[in-house]
């Protein structure tokens, strides 16, 4: 490895004022002082930290977008472009290296400006007797624009071949108590923290830690609280329509809650459960239409390559129309979410989950959660095996859909209670279920799409040239999707045989006391 | 990535000033640049306020690798490093002569550095020697400052003939006019005749006091006098040379 540029950054202790330090350095070392230009940096990541998770940092300085890798602190891709303010999806970047890296990572998520700071620096060039610069000291100041705080760092920059002077300065700074190392990303990480967040503080995965001795009631309360928290954290992203994942995660939390209410029975009192079931069904219904249209819009990328050039025009019309419908659906959704009813539902639920008193006991609320969870999981497993075995190639589609829903229920329950069982085993259990679910999900997805296109088709009035184009494109798509669905269906038998295999059954026996 | 040797058979034609200023402009343009001072006089090294490196000499240079790596010094300018000269280079031909494949030695030494730097400049000593032969072999381009006089032109012819003799391509040569004196009619006359010839770039460095003063300020003219005529002249020379290099 050839020796190159090397720099070390420390946090300047709050007790140390920069000016006296500069004066002290100037007294000991021959120094030239220069001001470094101010730069404004905006750091970006998605709500669920997709860049951070993969060791990337991204900032925009008004001219360039720079993508840096954490370990090397090196810019891996840079692009000079203005992206229209507020539209920070990967596809908003012009074709470039930075876009090709961002696209698979961000997918449909929007980049959010998380930290903005104005940085300026005083540079001290330390000279030798030939008045040659042998090391540079930068006293940097980062003004966070949102929080009115100022972060200060000291950076020492080596000059190749003058390492002795670098070490000398580093010792000198050490004498001032400048020892806490920082990195290039310090203004970002510290800024995030001051903004009340932490890197990786949100993930759409359900991750909760329960103890086997928890009562069913306290376990479910912990689970429902976390799901409510997820809803609340996604709420503003839904209202501001930042990207489609906010609504998606919001709805998944609703579905998980409903699944809990329906499957983990008699843990909360009947009154509360009945009411919550009704309320969450309503929440599901008001968020559904927008989500459906989101899904159709996300299909665009998938549909384009299915049709020849001649039929692409019809697709343009179709997606333009879907976008318009979405505007209307969203308007309704926002109205609902700002209504008294909505607020009432969430606050009532919140109060139930956080009230200290357990005034209304229910039949199962006191039994250990681990016992209850075993029962529910075994029961669901048996049902899936029974229903799945009855499915043949000639069964109606409806049977596959029902099985899909049962599998989904099992999946939610497994995820709720996963922390109660050995992790390695749970991984295997979930893996096999997931493979079956993928097959059923894909099958369902393709039926939903065909239904949607068929319904859409029936609303078209014949006659106009535009509608003819549209109908032709829809017809092409329908054929294509149908063939694909047939293929997926033929894969079901294999996936189900894996799931129902003896090995998996033994695992369920061992973990959940399954009785066959 | 290319290796540019700044060369002339004679001394005092503005060779070192060219190497110093163009390497600075190359680095300022964002290319990681190394300037190797091959001249035992060490003027380039002096201009950057760098001292000859202890324990670095002809023997170490020709060994290459870590010996060179350890001796490279950062200049005061971001992206620009220098390999300082050593007085022992005056006997470099004798050392080269003792070696196998003595023509390719410098090329081999530069090989790992080509990976690290975007641009390498060689400031060469005058004369035609075994070292020059090495440099012509190693360089992608030979940049020749030419004072517009008859004798200088004859010296250029000599260079071409030498390249033919060692079977190096004449197309490596890039010529520009140096130390041009506005008031000398003869300079204009000769330039008019030569400018259309192959290898010449349409840029010239006038004879200017600011260039001479580099020894006093020990900085590239584009740093000491960024708004001067001299600075502008080097900028346009670098533009022309970059175009020629990039146009391959």
XYZ file of C-alpha atoms in Angstrom:
764
model
C 0.000 0.000 0.000
C 1.406 3.327 -1.027
C 1.264 5.998 1.606
C -1.014 8.848 0.700
C -3.145 11.420 2.396
C -4.000 10.781 5.971
C -6.070 12.867 8.296
C -7.265 12.549 11.843
C -10.317 14.286 13.253
C -11.072 14.983 16.894
C -13.978 16.606 18.669
C -12.978 19.956 20.109
C -13.903 19.826 23.813
C -16.617 22.326 24.660
C -14.414 23.938 27.271
C -11.880 24.863 24.596
C -12.353 28.069 22.638
C -10.864 27.935 19.136
C -9.205 31.363 19.174
C -6.887 30.867 22.163
C -5.939 27.462 20.761
C -5.055 29.036 17.416
C -2.955 31.636 19.236
C -1.159 28.928 21.226
C -0.348 26.902 18.115
C 0.957 30.055 16.444
C 3.273 30.688 19.372
C 4.925 27.290 19.225
C 4.928 26.615 15.476
C 5.546 28.937 12.534
C 2.025 29.213 11.168
C 0.121 30.759 8.302
C -3.596 31.217 8.940
C -6.156 30.942 6.161
C -9.939 30.933 6.140
C -11.561 28.092 4.297
C -14.739 28.736 2.350
C -18.049 27.993 3.954
C -19.911 24.992 2.632
C -23.516 24.012 3.089
C -24.114 20.298 3.288
C -27.357 18.379 3.306
C -27.146 14.730 4.327
C -29.721 12.280 3.063
C -31.051 8.871 3.876
C -34.369 7.085 3.654
C -36.693 6.873 6.649
C -35.528 3.303 7.264
C -31.779 4.080 6.881
C -31.201 2.106 3.733
C -27.922 3.875 2.955
C -26.567 3.811 6.492
C -27.417 0.151 6.799
C -25.201 -0.626 3.823
C -22.360 1.592 4.990
C -23.095 4.552 2.725
C -23.399 8.256 3.378
C -24.843 10.728 0.920
C -24.636 14.492 0.896
C -25.394 17.337 -1.452
C -23.370 20.537 -1.304
C -25.382 22.645 -3.687
C -23.391 21.471 -6.695
C -22.428 17.832 -6.302
C -24.078 14.755 -4.861
C -21.418 12.714 -3.127
C -21.854 9.130 -2.069
C -19.265 7.986 0.450
C -18.361 4.602 1.820
C -18.126 4.375 5.578
C -14.921 2.376 6.020
C -12.743 4.197 3.540
C -14.355 7.631 3.969
C -13.892 7.840 0.222
C -16.281 9.224 -2.327
C -17.419 6.199 -4.330
C -19.582 8.163 -6.707
C -20.171 11.804 -7.317
C -22.516 13.573 -9.648
C -23.039 17.205 -10.466
C -26.721 17.710 -10.869
C -29.596 19.656 -9.538
C -32.401 17.405 -8.476
C -35.642 19.330 -8.281
C -36.159 20.114 -4.643
C -38.357 17.669 -2.793
C -38.218 14.878 -5.341
C -35.394 12.754 -4.149
C -36.147 9.327 -5.531
C -33.394 7.315 -7.156
C -35.173 7.691 -10.486
C -34.985 11.487 -10.212
C -31.228 11.310 -10.762
C -30.015 11.393 -14.343
C -28.395 8.177 -15.559
C -25.073 8.064 -13.744
C -22.953 5.857 -11.550
C -24.530 7.345 -8.434
C -27.983 6.467 -9.700
C -27.043 2.918 -10.569
C -25.768 2.420 -7.017
C -28.752 4.135 -5.385
C -31.533 2.502 -7.384
C -31.380 -1.058 -6.036
C -30.806 0.200 -2.489
C -33.498 2.846 -2.278
C -36.081 1.109 -4.457
C -39.316 3.057 -3.936
C -38.106 4.991 -0.910
C -37.470 8.699 -1.000
C -34.301 10.336 0.263
C -35.082 12.628 3.167
C -32.856 15.553 4.096
C -31.885 14.532 7.639
C -29.161 16.997 8.613
C -28.255 20.364 7.136
C -25.179 22.242 8.286
C -23.089 25.221 7.349
C -19.419 24.439 7.804
C -16.503 26.807 7.914
C -12.905 26.261 8.919
C -9.770 28.070 9.875
C -6.748 26.413 8.348
C -3.368 26.670 10.031
C -0.501 25.736 7.763
C 2.465 24.733 9.882
C 5.745 25.666 8.193
C 9.321 24.431 8.504
C 12.421 26.592 8.256
C 12.146 26.664 4.454
C 8.600 27.975 4.916
C 7.313 24.773 3.415
C 3.961 23.500 4.698
C 4.548 20.302 6.640
C 1.155 19.713 8.249
C -2.234 21.427 8.244
C -4.572 21.966 11.165
C -8.225 22.724 10.410
C -10.443 24.113 13.139
C -13.865 23.352 11.812
C -17.217 24.713 12.833
C -20.473 23.074 11.764
C -23.622 25.083 12.350
C -26.648 22.838 12.300
C -29.363 24.844 10.654
C -32.279 23.052 12.333
C -31.182 22.946 15.912
C -29.086 26.068 16.296
C -26.251 24.010 17.715
C -22.624 24.366 16.729
C -20.319 21.363 16.498
C -16.575 21.916 16.551
C -13.884 19.577 15.299
C -10.125 19.700 14.791
C -8.697 17.978 11.754
C -5.034 17.293 11.220
C -3.998 16.760 7.609
C -0.653 15.215 6.827
C 1.709 16.228 4.052
C 3.355 13.207 2.494
C 6.909 12.725 3.700
C 6.493 14.915 6.792
C 4.979 12.390 9.194
C 7.213 13.518 12.045
C 5.540 16.923 12.067
C 2.130 15.260 11.972
C 2.948 13.266 15.107
C 4.354 16.344 16.791
C 1.143 18.324 16.238
C -0.993 15.425 17.311
C 0.881 15.234 20.617
C 0.544 18.979 21.038
C -3.239 18.804 20.604
C -3.393 15.838 22.968
C -1.969 18.051 25.705
C -5.072 20.209 25.354
C -7.319 17.240 26.026
C -8.184 16.907 22.336
C -8.456 13.134 22.271
C -11.997 12.128 21.370
C -11.757 10.844 17.814
C -14.426 11.801 15.317
C -14.843 10.989 11.662
C -15.836 12.672 8.463
C -19.470 11.870 9.242
C -19.507 13.360 12.713
C -21.710 16.375 11.790
C -24.207 13.928 10.304
C -24.345 11.391 13.136
C -24.329 14.072 15.822
C -26.891 16.108 13.896
C -29.205 13.113 13.626
C -28.890 12.574 17.362
C -29.666 16.211 18.148
C -32.684 15.943 15.882
C -34.056 13.249 18.175
C -33.262 10.247 16.036
C -30.625 7.522 15.916
C -29.285 5.704 12.895
C -31.227 2.452 12.398
C -33.960 3.568 14.806
C -36.610 2.406 12.353
C -37.025 -0.799 10.441
C -40.129 -2.225 8.835
C -39.242 -5.661 10.213
C -41.162 -6.699 13.301
C -38.628 -7.176 16.013
C -39.599 -7.562 19.616
C -38.179 -9.338 22.617
C -40.549 -11.222 24.950
C -39.847 -13.384 27.970
C -41.529 -16.829 28.306
C -42.801 -15.980 31.773
C -44.723 -12.963 30.496
C -48.459 -13.335 30.866
C -50.353 -13.439 27.590
C -51.833 -10.085 28.409
C -48.567 -8.281 29.066
C -46.974 -9.851 25.984
C -49.810 -8.727 23.750
C -49.734 -5.248 25.270
C -46.026 -4.975 24.398
C -46.749 -6.142 20.848
C -49.714 -3.820 20.331
C -47.729 -0.898 21.712
C -44.952 -1.470 19.250
C -47.427 -1.732 16.373
C -49.145 1.463 17.441
C -45.762 3.128 17.630
C -45.014 2.017 14.068
C -48.309 3.511 12.925
C -47.625 6.777 14.650
C -44.110 7.027 13.281
C -45.350 6.531 9.744
C -48.304 8.853 10.068
C -46.659 12.092 8.975
C -44.963 10.389 6.034
C -48.397 9.178 4.929
C -49.961 12.610 5.308
C -47.085 14.313 3.476
C -47.080 11.531 0.876
C -43.310 11.200 1.061
C -43.231 7.761 -0.508
C -45.467 4.723 -0.791
C -43.693 2.769 1.961
C -45.039 4.947 4.761
C -48.574 3.896 3.952
C -47.421 0.339 3.357
C -45.785 0.039 6.787
C -48.734 1.831 8.362
C -51.085 -0.735 6.890
C -48.926 -3.687 7.819
C -49.066 -2.515 11.443
C -52.866 -2.352 11.172
C -53.017 -5.852 9.718
C -50.704 -7.237 12.361
C -52.830 -5.677 15.070
C -55.978 -7.143 13.531
C -54.307 -10.498 13.234
C -53.385 -10.346 16.919
C -56.896 -9.359 17.937
C -58.404 -12.173 15.876
C -55.997 -14.969 16.724
C -54.762 -14.341 20.235
C -58.219 -14.525 21.723
C -59.576 -13.642 25.144
C -56.522 -11.778 26.289
C -58.066 -8.333 26.422
C -61.636 -7.953 27.630
C -64.413 -8.692 25.175
C -65.551 -5.086 25.103
C -62.138 -3.730 24.243
C -61.408 -6.471 21.717
C -64.692 -6.051 19.870
C -64.300 -2.351 19.673
C -60.676 -2.556 18.535
C -61.572 -5.099 15.866
C -64.156 -2.736 14.462
C -61.867 0.267 14.685
C -58.931 -1.423 13.003
C -61.169 -2.794 10.281
C -62.146 0.797 9.604
C -58.507 1.892 9.557
C -57.806 -0.868 7.050
C -60.684 0.201 4.867
C -59.757 3.884 4.689
C -56.144 3.138 3.780
C -56.902 0.385 1.243
C -57.854 2.305 -1.898
C -54.729 4.486 -1.925
C -52.505 1.483 -1.284
C -54.106 -0.447 -4.142
C -53.401 2.397 -6.520
C -49.839 2.681 -5.163
C -49.365 -0.961 -5.989
C -50.616 -0.479 -9.542
C -48.258 2.425 -10.017
C -45.364 0.340 -8.766
C -46.250 -2.235 -11.425
C -45.357 0.177 -14.189
C -41.736 -0.938 -14.357
C -42.899 -4.531 -14.473
C -45.519 -3.962 -17.185
C -43.447 -2.016 -19.671
C -41.267 -4.931 -20.795
C -44.294 -7.223 -21.133
C -45.659 -5.320 -24.112
C -44.275 -4.583 -27.572
C -43.574 -0.979 -28.605
C -46.879 -0.691 -30.420
C -48.858 -1.208 -27.212
C -46.833 1.119 -24.958
C -49.003 4.141 -25.789
C -52.002 2.529 -24.131
C -49.999 2.024 -20.968
C -49.164 5.731 -20.769
C -52.860 6.523 -20.779
C -53.549 3.814 -18.226
C -50.944 4.968 -15.724
C -51.843 8.625 -16.163
C -55.397 7.691 -15.266
C -54.297 5.653 -12.237
C -52.261 8.621 -11.019
C -55.316 10.795 -11.229
C -57.431 8.308 -9.347
C -54.773 8.141 -6.701
C -54.952 11.887 -6.135
C -58.648 11.553 -5.389
C -58.201 8.475 -3.186
C -55.460 10.189 -1.238
C -57.543 13.277 -0.669
C -60.145 11.067 0.978
C -57.525 9.248 3.020
C -56.129 12.516 4.350
C -59.622 13.683 5.249
C -60.170 10.480 7.198
C -56.843 10.700 8.954
C -57.581 14.225 10.061
C -61.043 13.389 11.266
C -62.246 13.210 14.856
C -63.050 9.549 14.436
C -59.509 8.684 13.471
C -58.004 10.550 16.375
C -60.537 9.081 18.734
C -59.672 5.542 17.642
C -55.960 5.964 18.099
C -56.218 7.738 21.422
C -58.669 5.210 22.854
C -56.404 2.361 21.806
C -53.409 4.183 23.204
C -55.171 4.661 26.534
C -56.053 0.977 26.754
C -52.481 -0.034 26.107
C -50.968 2.405 28.540
C -53.470 2.396 31.381
C -52.019 0.814 34.489
C -55.135 -0.916 35.723
C -56.275 -4.243 34.408
C -59.842 -3.604 35.331
C -61.320 -6.078 32.914
C -59.871 -9.533 33.162
C -60.275 -12.012 30.333
C -60.050 -15.765 30.253
C -56.549 -16.094 28.772
C -54.928 -12.937 30.039
C -53.093 -14.578 32.918
C -51.649 -17.700 31.295
C -47.988 -17.719 30.257
C -47.575 -16.368 26.764
C -45.335 -19.233 25.726
C -48.123 -21.770 26.329
C -50.740 -19.745 24.533
C -48.483 -19.110 21.565
C -47.766 -22.862 21.186
C -51.459 -23.597 21.031
C -52.199 -20.957 18.458
C -49.249 -21.866 16.247
C -50.023 -25.605 16.335
C -53.639 -24.992 15.514
C -52.804 -22.762 12.564
C -50.195 -25.206 11.286
C -52.681 -28.080 11.357
C -55.223 -26.022 9.483
C -52.760 -25.075 6.755
C -51.663 -28.686 6.315
C -55.261 -29.846 6.071
C -56.345 -27.159 3.615
C -53.168 -27.377 1.561
C -53.414 -31.113 1.123
C -56.899 -30.700 -0.309
C -55.649 -28.433 -3.083
C -55.213 -30.023 -6.509
C -54.484 -28.596 -9.914
C -58.219 -28.342 -10.574
C -59.113 -26.556 -7.305
C -60.623 -23.113 -7.790
C -58.325 -20.113 -7.331
C -60.367 -19.154 -4.320
C -58.904 -22.071 -2.308
C -55.372 -20.870 -2.905
C -56.324 -17.386 -1.786
C -57.796 -18.717 1.421
C -54.669 -20.710 2.087
C -52.580 -17.613 1.467
C -54.477 -15.771 4.177
C -54.032 -18.626 6.637
C -50.305 -18.624 5.936
C -50.123 -14.929 6.496
C -51.835 -15.321 9.847
C -49.344 -17.982 10.856
C -46.500 -15.768 9.761
C -47.668 -12.855 11.909
C -48.080 -15.112 14.918
C -44.638 -16.646 14.421
C -43.126 -13.166 14.218
C -44.954 -11.980 17.331
C -43.633 -14.829 19.412
C -40.367 -15.605 17.672
C -38.253 -14.360 20.596
C -39.705 -17.063 22.873
C -38.095 -19.898 20.925
C -34.566 -20.840 19.774
C -33.602 -18.410 17.029
C -31.965 -20.938 14.741
C -35.073 -23.109 14.666
C -37.354 -20.136 14.174
C -35.293 -19.026 11.223
C -35.820 -22.394 9.572
C -39.538 -22.434 10.389
C -40.029 -18.975 8.933
C -37.874 -19.741 5.904
C -40.072 -22.633 4.752
C -43.257 -20.723 5.425
C -41.890 -17.747 3.541
C -41.172 -19.828 0.467
C -44.708 -21.133 0.434
C -46.027 -17.626 1.014
C -43.973 -16.249 -1.860
C -45.593 -18.700 -4.215
C -49.098 -17.994 -2.934
C -48.405 -14.269 -2.815
C -47.259 -14.204 -6.380
C -50.277 -16.174 -7.467
C -52.605 -13.825 -5.653
C -50.792 -10.788 -6.926
C -51.295 -11.930 -10.473
C -55.017 -12.551 -9.926
C -55.461 -9.174 -8.301
C -53.767 -7.535 -11.229
C -55.890 -9.369 -13.748
C -59.060 -8.485 -11.838
C -58.015 -4.900 -11.698
C -57.241 -4.739 -15.407
C -60.453 -6.578 -16.293
C -62.551 -4.223 -14.174
C -60.806 -1.280 -15.646
C -61.435 -2.678 -19.094
C -65.185 -2.906 -18.521
C -65.341 0.793 -17.625
C -63.950 1.831 -21.010
C -66.421 3.243 -23.460
C -65.874 1.908 -26.939
C -65.323 4.176 -29.886
C -62.556 6.612 -29.153
C -59.128 6.002 -30.587
C -57.592 6.545 -27.171
C -59.718 3.837 -25.611
C -58.937 1.461 -28.447
C -55.231 1.836 -27.744
C -55.882 1.383 -24.091
C -57.981 -1.737 -24.613
C -55.320 -3.259 -26.828
C -52.648 -2.723 -24.198
C -54.830 -4.111 -21.431
C -55.625 -7.176 -23.510
C -51.935 -7.783 -24.130
C -51.177 -7.482 -20.457
C -54.004 -9.779 -19.400
C -52.794 -12.561 -21.655
C -49.266 -12.150 -20.448
C -50.238 -12.123 -16.768
C -52.492 -15.127 -17.176
C -49.682 -17.252 -18.577
C -47.424 -16.222 -15.793
C -50.040 -17.103 -13.210
C -50.348 -20.594 -14.635
C -46.626 -21.038 -14.242
C -46.739 -19.870 -10.640
C -49.594 -22.206 -9.883
C -47.679 -25.207 -11.128
C -44.955 -24.332 -8.606
C -47.348 -24.606 -5.662
C -47.133 -28.373 -5.233
C -43.390 -28.288 -4.699
C -43.494 -25.428 -2.185
C -46.285 -27.030 -0.243
C -44.560 -30.423 -0.141
C -41.508 -28.711 1.375
C -43.672 -27.053 3.975
C -45.595 -30.214 4.871
C -42.511 -32.435 4.879
C -41.761 -34.559 7.933
C -38.722 -32.553 8.899
C -40.754 -29.397 9.224
C -43.510 -31.198 11.120
C -40.926 -32.496 13.588
C -39.678 -28.985 14.113
C -43.218 -27.807 14.890
C -43.576 -30.741 17.289
C -40.376 -29.900 19.065
C -40.964 -26.187 19.312
C -44.711 -25.918 19.720
C -45.784 -29.284 21.148
C -47.645 -30.034 17.954
C -49.888 -33.059 18.329
C -50.731 -34.794 15.101
C -2.955 8.571 -17.235
C 0.136 9.735 -19.000
C 3.786 10.424 -18.395
C 4.978 13.755 -19.757
C 8.697 14.451 -20.001
C 9.639 18.103 -20.211
C 12.844 18.061 -22.209
C 15.291 20.111 -24.192
C 18.858 19.401 -25.260
C 19.921 22.825 -24.027
C 19.451 24.372 -20.625
C 17.890 27.741 -19.877
C 14.873 27.422 -22.157
C 12.188 27.563 -19.463
C 12.039 23.825 -18.923
C 11.808 23.795 -15.134
C 9.299 26.654 -15.075
C 7.169 24.627 -17.471
C 7.335 21.480 -15.366
C 6.526 23.353 -12.149
C 3.639 25.376 -13.536
C 2.023 22.681 -15.638
C 2.193 20.068 -12.901
C 0.590 22.584 -10.545
C -2.210 23.271 -13.058
C -2.716 19.564 -13.603
C -3.182 18.994 -9.856
C -5.373 22.079 -9.496
C -7.600 20.592 -12.202
C -8.263 17.613 -9.945
C -5.739 15.137 -11.324
C -3.447 13.477 -8.873
C -0.047 14.537 -10.101
C 3.554 13.558 -9.447
C 6.475 15.663 -10.559
C 9.836 13.876 -10.706
C 12.838 16.100 -10.582
C 15.414 14.218 -12.644
C 17.865 17.086 -12.892
C 20.813 16.866 -10.431
C 20.672 20.649 -10.067
C 17.377 20.180 -8.231
C 15.812 23.497 -9.265
C 12.312 22.059 -9.244
C 12.855 20.657 -5.773
C 14.058 24.074 -4.665
C 11.005 25.828 -6.142
C 8.736 23.736 -3.941
C 10.818 24.447 -0.822
C 11.611 20.806 -0.482
C 15.022 19.570 0.634
C 16.784 16.643 -1.016
C 15.845 13.533 0.907
C 18.556 12.011 3.072
C 19.519 8.473 2.078
C 17.892 8.912 -1.326
C 20.230 8.784 -4.302
C 20.772 7.380 -7.760
C 21.101 3.835 -6.458
C 17.799 4.035 -4.567
C 16.072 5.705 -7.485
C 17.058 2.908 -9.819
C 15.963 0.279 -7.307
C 12.542 1.910 -7.307
C 9.579 0.579 -5.302
C 9.529 1.429 -1.624
C 12.721 3.499 -1.969
C 10.836 5.904 -4.169
C 7.635 5.619 -2.211
C 9.415 6.752 0.938
C 11.072 9.662 -0.777
C 8.017 11.255 -2.359
C 7.081 14.514 -0.662
C 3.772 16.344 -0.631
C 3.992 19.883 -1.946
C 1.991 22.755 -0.471
C -0.652 22.156 -3.117
C -3.375 19.538 -2.893
C -2.925 16.652 -5.279
C 0.642 17.517 -6.227
C 3.569 15.407 -4.988
C 7.222 15.657 -5.818
C 10.037 13.165 -6.088
C 13.034 15.318 -5.156
C 16.276 15.273 -7.112
C 19.591 14.209 -5.692
C 22.988 15.566 -6.620
C 24.167 12.029 -7.291
C 21.969 11.975 -10.401
C 24.907 13.611 -12.186
C 26.442 10.146 -12.465
C 23.233 8.359 -13.298
C 24.410 7.297 -16.755
C 27.259 5.285 -15.311
C 24.869 3.488 -13.001
C 22.390 2.842 -15.794
C 25.099 1.532 -18.077
C 25.894 -1.248 -15.597
C 22.358 -2.513 -15.605
C 20.536 -5.057 -17.684
C 17.900 -3.625 -19.998
C 19.367 -0.261 -19.209
C 16.988 1.567 -21.566
C 13.881 0.440 -19.751
C 14.906 1.117 -16.188
C 12.994 4.367 -15.669
C 9.927 2.943 -17.342
C 9.965 0.033 -14.888
C 10.380 2.358 -11.938
C 7.380 4.409 -13.034
C 5.105 1.442 -13.506
C 3.679 1.267 -9.949
C 3.413 5.061 -9.831
C 1.233 5.074 -12.921
C -1.395 3.343 -10.813
C -1.278 5.906 -8.058
C -1.145 9.091 -10.124
C -3.272 10.444 -12.952
C -0.399 12.439 -14.376
C 3.367 12.163 -14.020
C 5.736 14.923 -15.105
C 9.461 14.371 -15.534
C 11.681 17.402 -15.378
C 14.678 16.204 -17.386
C 18.272 17.370 -17.407
C 19.598 18.778 -20.715
C 21.846 16.692 -22.984
C 21.271 13.512 -24.858
C 22.384 10.667 -22.651
C 21.377 7.168 -21.661
C 19.043 8.770 -19.097
C 17.340 10.752 -21.899
C 16.944 7.551 -23.833
C 15.326 5.979 -20.778
C 13.019 8.928 -20.422
C 11.979 8.911 -24.079
C 11.187 5.246 -23.729
C 9.171 5.743 -20.532
C 7.308 8.901 -21.514
C 4.021 8.985 -23.397
C 4.773 12.548 -24.446
C 7.896 14.635 -24.725
C 7.099 18.301 -24.177
C 9.708 20.565 -25.720
C 9.956 24.297 -24.952
C 11.424 25.983 -28.015
C 12.878 29.487 -28.052
C 12.080 30.727 -31.552
C 15.647 30.943 -32.832
C 17.367 29.093 -35.636
C 19.705 27.291 -33.304
C 16.895 26.037 -31.138
C 15.151 24.680 -34.174
C 18.293 22.864 -35.202
C 18.432 21.345 -31.734
C 14.853 20.101 -32.233
C 15.898 18.454 -35.495
C 18.662 16.775 -33.589
C 16.109 15.404 -31.139
C 13.959 14.008 -33.936
C 16.948 12.291 -35.496
C 17.870 10.811 -32.170
C 14.341 9.470 -31.713
C 14.556 7.851 -35.152
C 17.827 6.296 -34.173
C 16.464 4.732 -30.967
C 13.232 3.798 -32.750
C 10.947 5.975 -30.691
C 8.035 7.649 -32.424
C 8.352 11.298 -33.367
C 4.677 11.669 -32.557
C 5.532 11.665 -28.849
C 6.928 15.163 -29.267
C 4.813 18.203 -28.420
C 6.511 21.554 -29.069
C 5.556 25.007 -27.832
C 7.303 28.363 -28.028
C 9.042 29.505 -24.887
C 10.654 32.751 -23.732
C 9.175 34.571 -26.685
C 10.211 38.216 -26.868
C 7.504 40.338 -28.343
C 9.815 42.987 -29.711
C 12.113 40.610 -31.541
C 11.036 40.463 -35.174
C 13.048 37.323 -35.698
C 10.984 35.461 -33.048
C 7.749 36.217 -34.865
C 9.238 35.306 -38.207
C 10.437 31.910 -37.008
C 7.187 31.180 -35.195
C 5.224 31.998 -38.331
C 7.254 29.448 -40.251
C 7.084 26.694 -37.648
C 3.624 26.881 -36.148
C 2.054 24.801 -38.891
C 4.566 22.017 -38.537
C 3.592 18.734 -36.994
C 3.868 18.530 -33.224
C 3.525 22.249 -32.507
C 0.720 23.497 -30.240
C -0.666 27.012 -30.638
C 0.362 28.359 -27.239
C 3.355 30.383 -26.219
C 5.068 31.517 -23.071
C 6.423 35.067 -23.377
C 9.658 36.136 -21.797
C 8.332 37.635 -18.570
C 9.829 38.889 -15.356
C 7.164 37.069 -13.314
C 8.492 33.741 -14.520
C 12.015 34.739 -13.595
C 10.818 35.748 -10.152
C 9.750 32.205 -9.351
C 13.138 31.655 -7.791
C 12.412 34.450 -5.383
C 8.900 33.434 -4.367
C 9.447 29.714 -4.712
C 5.883 29.137 -5.859
C 4.222 28.389 -9.206
C 3.315 31.649 -10.994
C -0.327 30.632 -10.881
C -0.091 30.762 -7.093
C 2.187 33.797 -6.648
C 0.627 35.929 -9.412
C -2.605 34.253 -10.468
C -3.768 37.300 -12.435
C -0.523 37.891 -14.285
C 0.109 37.432 -17.988
C 2.507 34.646 -17.166
C -0.180 32.750 -15.260
C -2.612 33.166 -18.155
C 0.033 31.949 -20.594
C 0.656 28.752 -18.621
C -3.063 28.155 -18.281
C -3.579 28.301 -22.015
C -0.486 26.170 -22.603
C -1.889 23.507 -20.251
C -5.244 23.672 -22.028
C -3.554 23.058 -25.372
C -1.312 20.305 -24.066
C -4.245 18.550 -22.312
C -6.195 18.691 -25.556
C -3.311 17.117 -27.415
C -2.864 14.422 -24.778
C -6.570 13.697 -24.545
C -6.966 13.597 -28.316
C -5.147 10.319 -28.707
